[in-house]
mmCIF file of C-alpha atoms in Angstrom:
data_model
loop_
_atom_site.group_PDB
_atom_site.id
_atom_site.type_symbol
_atom_site.label_atom_id
_atom_site.label_comp_id
_atom_site.label_asym_id
_atom_site.label_seq_id
_atom_site.Cartn_x
_atom_site.Cartn_y
_atom_site.Cartn_z
ATOM 1 C CA UNK A 1 0.000 0.000 0.000
ATOM 2 C CA UNK A 2 2.894 2.358 0.762
ATOM 3 C CA UNK A 3 4.260 1.825 -2.752
ATOM 4 C CA UNK A 4 0.848 2.568 -4.258
ATOM 5 C CA UNK A 5 0.349 5.665 -2.107
ATOM 6 C CA UNK A 6 3.825 6.973 -2.985
ATOM 7 C CA UNK A 7 3.170 6.539 -6.694
ATOM 8 C CA UNK A 8 -0.236 8.188 -6.457
ATOM 9 C CA UNK A 9 1.247 11.089 -4.524
ATOM 10 C CA UNK A 10 3.870 11.627 -7.240
ATOM 11 C CA UNK A 11 1.263 11.478 -9.997
ATOM 12 C CA UNK A 12 -1.103 13.948 -8.347
ATOM 13 C CA UNK A 13 1.728 16.303 -7.336
ATOM 14 C CA UNK A 14 3.051 16.323 -10.901
ATOM 15 C CA UNK A 15 -0.163 16.369 -12.922
ATOM 16 C CA UNK A 16 -2.842 17.656 -10.549
ATOM 17 C CA UNK A 17 -5.987 15.844 -9.532
ATOM 18 C CA UNK A 18 -8.030 16.198 -12.711
ATOM 19 C CA UNK A 19 -5.448 15.259 -15.341
ATOM 20 C CA UNK A 20 -4.072 11.794 -14.580
ATOM 21 C CA UNK A 21 -6.109 9.009 -16.122
ATOM 22 C CA UNK A 22 -6.617 5.737 -14.272
ATOM 23 C CA UNK A 23 -3.935 4.245 -16.524
ATOM 24 C CA UNK A 24 -1.569 7.071 -15.541
ATOM 25 C CA UNK A 25 -2.279 6.431 -11.869
ATOM 26 C CA UNK A 26 -1.787 2.688 -12.302
ATOM 27 C CA UNK A 27 1.536 3.319 -14.034
ATOM 28 C CA UNK A 28 2.635 5.732 -11.319
ATOM 29 C CA UNK A 29 1.772 3.179 -8.637
ATOM 30 C CA UNK A 30 3.605 0.508 -10.658
ATOM 31 C CA UNK A 31 0.910 -2.117 -10.084
ATOM 32 C CA UNK A 32 -1.767 -3.786 -12.138
ATOM 33 C CA UNK A 33 -5.145 -2.138 -12.477
ATOM 34 C CA UNK A 34 -6.644 -4.976 -10.442
ATOM 35 C CA UNK A 35 -4.182 -4.410 -7.600
ATOM 36 C CA UNK A 36 -4.719 -0.656 -7.693
ATOM 37 C CA UNK A 37 -8.486 -1.069 -7.360
ATOM 38 C CA UNK A 38 -8.076 -3.742 -4.690
ATOM 39 C CA UNK A 39 -6.334 -1.251 -2.390
ATOM 40 C CA UNK A 40 -7.939 2.013 -3.518
ATOM 41 C CA UNK A 41 -11.229 1.296 -5.297
ATOM 42 C CA UNK A 42 -12.134 4.890 -6.188
ATOM 43 C CA UNK A 43 -10.442 8.072 -7.332
ATOM 44 C CA UNK A 44 -11.406 9.722 -4.039
ATOM 45 C CA UNK A 45 -9.675 6.939 -2.101
ATOM 46 C CA UNK A 46 -6.639 7.289 -4.378
ATOM 47 C CA UNK A 47 -6.492 10.978 -3.528
ATOM 48 C CA UNK A 48 -6.856 10.193 0.179
ATOM 49 C CA UNK A 49 -4.078 7.596 0.092
ATOM 50 C CA UNK A 50 -1.782 10.035 -1.704
ATOM 51 C CA UNK A 51 -2.472 12.811 0.806
ATOM 52 C CA UNK A 52 -2.047 10.540 3.833
ATOM 53 C CA UNK A 53 1.322 9.450 2.459
ATOM 54 C CA UNK A 54 2.300 13.054 1.771
ATOM 55 C CA UNK A 55 1.286 14.128 5.273
ATOM 56 C CA UNK A 56 3.626 11.581 6.845
ATOM 57 C CA UNK A 57 6.514 12.589 4.593
ATOM 58 C CA UNK A 58 5.894 16.287 5.272
ATOM 59 C CA UNK A 59 5.766 15.856 9.037
ATOM 60 C CA UNK A 60 8.990 13.850 8.938
ATOM 61 C CA UNK A 61 10.750 16.436 6.785
ATOM 62 C CA UNK A 62 9.656 19.344 8.968
ATOM 63 C CA UNK A 63 10.185 17.958 12.424
ATOM 64 C CA UNK A 64 12.642 15.062 12.528
ATOM 65 C CA UNK A 65 15.734 16.102 14.408
ATOM 66 C CA UNK A 66 14.379 19.478 15.578
ATOM 67 C CA UNK A 67 14.626 20.341 19.242
ATOM 68 C CA UNK A 68 12.612 22.952 21.147
ATOM 69 C CA UNK A 69 14.512 26.224 20.684
ATOM 70 C CA UNK A 70 11.899 28.961 20.316
ATOM 71 C CA UNK A 71 12.405 31.353 17.419
ATOM 72 C CA UNK A 72 15.439 29.515 16.054
ATOM 73 C CA UNK A 73 13.329 26.373 15.667
ATOM 74 C CA UNK A 74 10.599 28.406 13.937
ATOM 75 C CA UNK A 75 13.163 29.667 11.411
ATOM 76 C CA UNK A 76 14.394 26.088 10.886
ATOM 77 C CA UNK A 77 10.825 24.941 10.189
ATOM 78 C CA UNK A 78 10.314 27.795 7.729
ATOM 79 C CA UNK A 79 13.595 26.904 6.002
ATOM 80 C CA UNK A 80 12.505 23.275 5.777
ATOM 81 C CA UNK A 81 9.197 24.324 4.242
ATOM 82 C CA UNK A 82 11.135 26.368 1.672
ATOM 83 C CA UNK A 83 13.185 23.284 0.766
ATOM 84 C CA UNK A 84 9.967 21.259 0.508
ATOM 85 C CA UNK A 85 8.408 23.881 -1.756
ATOM 86 C CA UNK A 86 11.496 23.970 -3.993
ATOM 87 C CA UNK A 87 11.724 20.189 -4.306
ATOM 88 C CA UNK A 88 8.213 18.825 -3.752
ATOM 89 C CA UNK A 89 5.509 21.434 -4.150
ATOM 90 C CA UNK A 90 6.498 24.320 -6.366
ATOM 91 C CA UNK A 91 2.839 24.753 -7.425
ATOM 92 C CA UNK A 92 1.538 25.189 -3.876
ATOM 93 C CA UNK A 93 -0.128 23.029 -1.258
ATOM 94 C CA UNK A 94 -1.332 19.663 -2.551
ATOM 95 C CA UNK A 95 -3.944 19.448 0.224
ATOM 96 C CA UNK A 96 -5.582 22.706 -0.861
ATOM 97 C CA UNK A 97 -5.401 21.564 -4.484
ATOM 98 C CA UNK A 98 -7.210 18.334 -3.600
ATOM 99 C CA UNK A 99 -10.024 20.164 -1.836
ATOM 100 C CA UNK A 100 -10.268 22.609 -4.740
ATOM 101 C CA UNK A 101 -10.567 19.657 -7.148
ATOM 102 C CA UNK A 102 -13.263 17.953 -5.051
ATOM 103 C CA UNK A 103 -14.830 20.634 -2.820
ATOM 104 C CA UNK A 104 -17.669 18.408 -1.603
ATOM 105 C CA UNK A 105 -15.393 15.542 -0.521
ATOM 106 C CA UNK A 106 -15.486 15.682 3.280
ATOM 107 C CA UNK A 107 -12.713 13.094 3.645
ATOM 108 C CA UNK A 108 -10.327 15.309 1.671
ATOM 109 C CA UNK A 109 -11.367 18.351 3.696
ATOM 110 C CA UNK A 110 -10.678 16.371 6.887
ATOM 111 C CA UNK A 111 -7.188 15.492 5.596
ATOM 112 C CA UNK A 112 -6.525 19.171 4.837
ATOM 113 C CA UNK A 113 -7.592 20.122 8.352
ATOM 114 C CA UNK A 114 -5.518 17.321 9.904
ATOM 115 C CA UNK A 115 -2.427 18.378 7.973
ATOM 116 C CA UNK A 116 -2.728 22.048 8.901
ATOM 117 C CA UNK A 117 -3.642 21.329 12.537
ATOM 118 C CA UNK A 118 -0.845 18.778 13.034
ATOM 119 C CA UNK A 119 1.780 21.106 11.552
ATOM 120 C CA UNK A 120 0.618 24.061 13.660
ATOM 121 C CA UNK A 121 0.403 22.019 16.867
ATOM 122 C CA UNK A 122 3.856 20.481 16.437
ATOM 123 C CA UNK A 123 5.337 23.882 15.548
ATOM 124 C CA UNK A 124 3.730 25.445 18.637
ATOM 125 C CA UNK A 125 5.141 22.670 20.804
ATOM 126 C CA UNK A 126 8.670 22.979 19.417
ATOM 127 C CA UNK A 127 8.751 26.780 19.459
ATOM 128 C CA UNK A 128 7.053 27.236 22.827
ATOM 129 C CA UNK A 129 4.196 29.144 21.202
ATOM 130 C CA UNK A 130 1.393 27.022 22.652
ATOM 131 C CA UNK A 131 -1.917 28.779 22.143
ATOM 132 C CA UNK A 132 -0.781 30.463 18.920
ATOM 133 C CA UNK A 133 -1.620 27.574 16.594
ATOM 134 C CA UNK A 134 -3.981 29.657 14.440
ATOM 135 C CA UNK A 135 -1.354 32.345 13.912
ATOM 136 C CA UNK A 136 1.289 29.699 13.203
ATOM 137 C CA UNK A 137 -0.989 28.055 10.663
ATOM 138 C CA UNK A 138 -1.622 31.382 8.940
ATOM 139 C CA UNK A 139 2.119 32.070 8.690
ATOM 140 C CA UNK A 140 3.067 28.606 7.438
ATOM 141 C CA UNK A 141 0.094 28.200 5.126
ATOM 142 C CA UNK A 142 0.705 31.695 3.812
ATOM 143 C CA UNK A 143 4.233 30.583 2.973
ATOM 144 C CA UNK A 144 3.090 27.493 1.063
ATOM 145 C CA UNK A 145 0.319 29.316 -0.765
ATOM 146 C CA UNK A 146 2.448 32.304 -1.739
ATOM 147 C CA UNK A 147 5.536 30.273 -2.664
ATOM 148 C CA UNK A 148 4.585 29.899 -6.362
ATOM 149 C CA UNK A 149 4.432 33.709 -6.663
ATOM 150 C CA UNK A 150 7.237 34.866 -4.403
ATOM 151 C CA UNK A 151 9.624 31.974 -3.729
ATOM 152 C CA UNK A 152 12.375 32.989 -1.320
ATOM 153 C CA UNK A 153 10.673 36.332 -0.645
ATOM 154 C CA UNK A 154 7.805 34.338 0.893
ATOM 155 C CA UNK A 155 10.329 32.580 3.141
ATOM 156 C CA UNK A 156 11.774 35.894 4.317
ATOM 157 C CA UNK A 157 8.276 37.291 4.932
ATOM 158 C CA UNK A 158 7.268 34.211 6.939
ATOM 159 C CA UNK A 159 10.393 34.598 9.104
ATOM 160 C CA UNK A 160 9.575 38.254 9.783
ATOM 161 C CA UNK A 161 6.021 37.331 10.803
ATOM 162 C CA UNK A 162 7.275 34.456 12.982
ATOM 163 C CA UNK A 163 9.601 36.875 14.783
ATOM 164 C CA UNK A 164 6.735 39.283 15.428
ATOM 165 C CA UNK A 165 4.564 36.420 16.730
ATOM 166 C CA UNK A 166 7.330 35.232 19.049
ATOM 167 C CA UNK A 167 7.908 38.764 20.372
ATOM 168 C CA UNK A 168 4.185 39.313 20.870
ATOM 169 C CA UNK A 169 3.873 36.062 22.824
ATOM 170 C CA UNK A 170 6.871 36.905 25.028
ATOM 171 C CA UNK A 171 5.013 39.878 26.511
#
């Protein structure tokens, strides 16, 4: 299943959610059509599997090896998001793209919420900004959403906002 989910994630990240045909998705997963449908019997479930896989990879990339260090850790997280955007998501957040492609799919919306909430909660824990999860989410999601337009300028802006948030919460 992990192999299938990884292939589906790559296909959707590369070609979006509307473009890949079932044959494209099967090829990306490197399994037979029968095996693909055995594990993920619908396009919605394929999207869910891809996003669940992506969430785990994203959380690992952002937080593995980080230690609680306040503002320095926040800057490290922002830098890691910038690397992710450069290498994995230059078109923006795949979770938002999935919900945009299927706005009535509550399972996809739940995965979007889980991703954003988990990232904000873990960032708050590591940075000592407990209680500022909404503000953290706005900063980090703003970075991922504005990356396609501004690139490294978005990273610098997110760091400035993180510094202001940290200063505000120190009062």
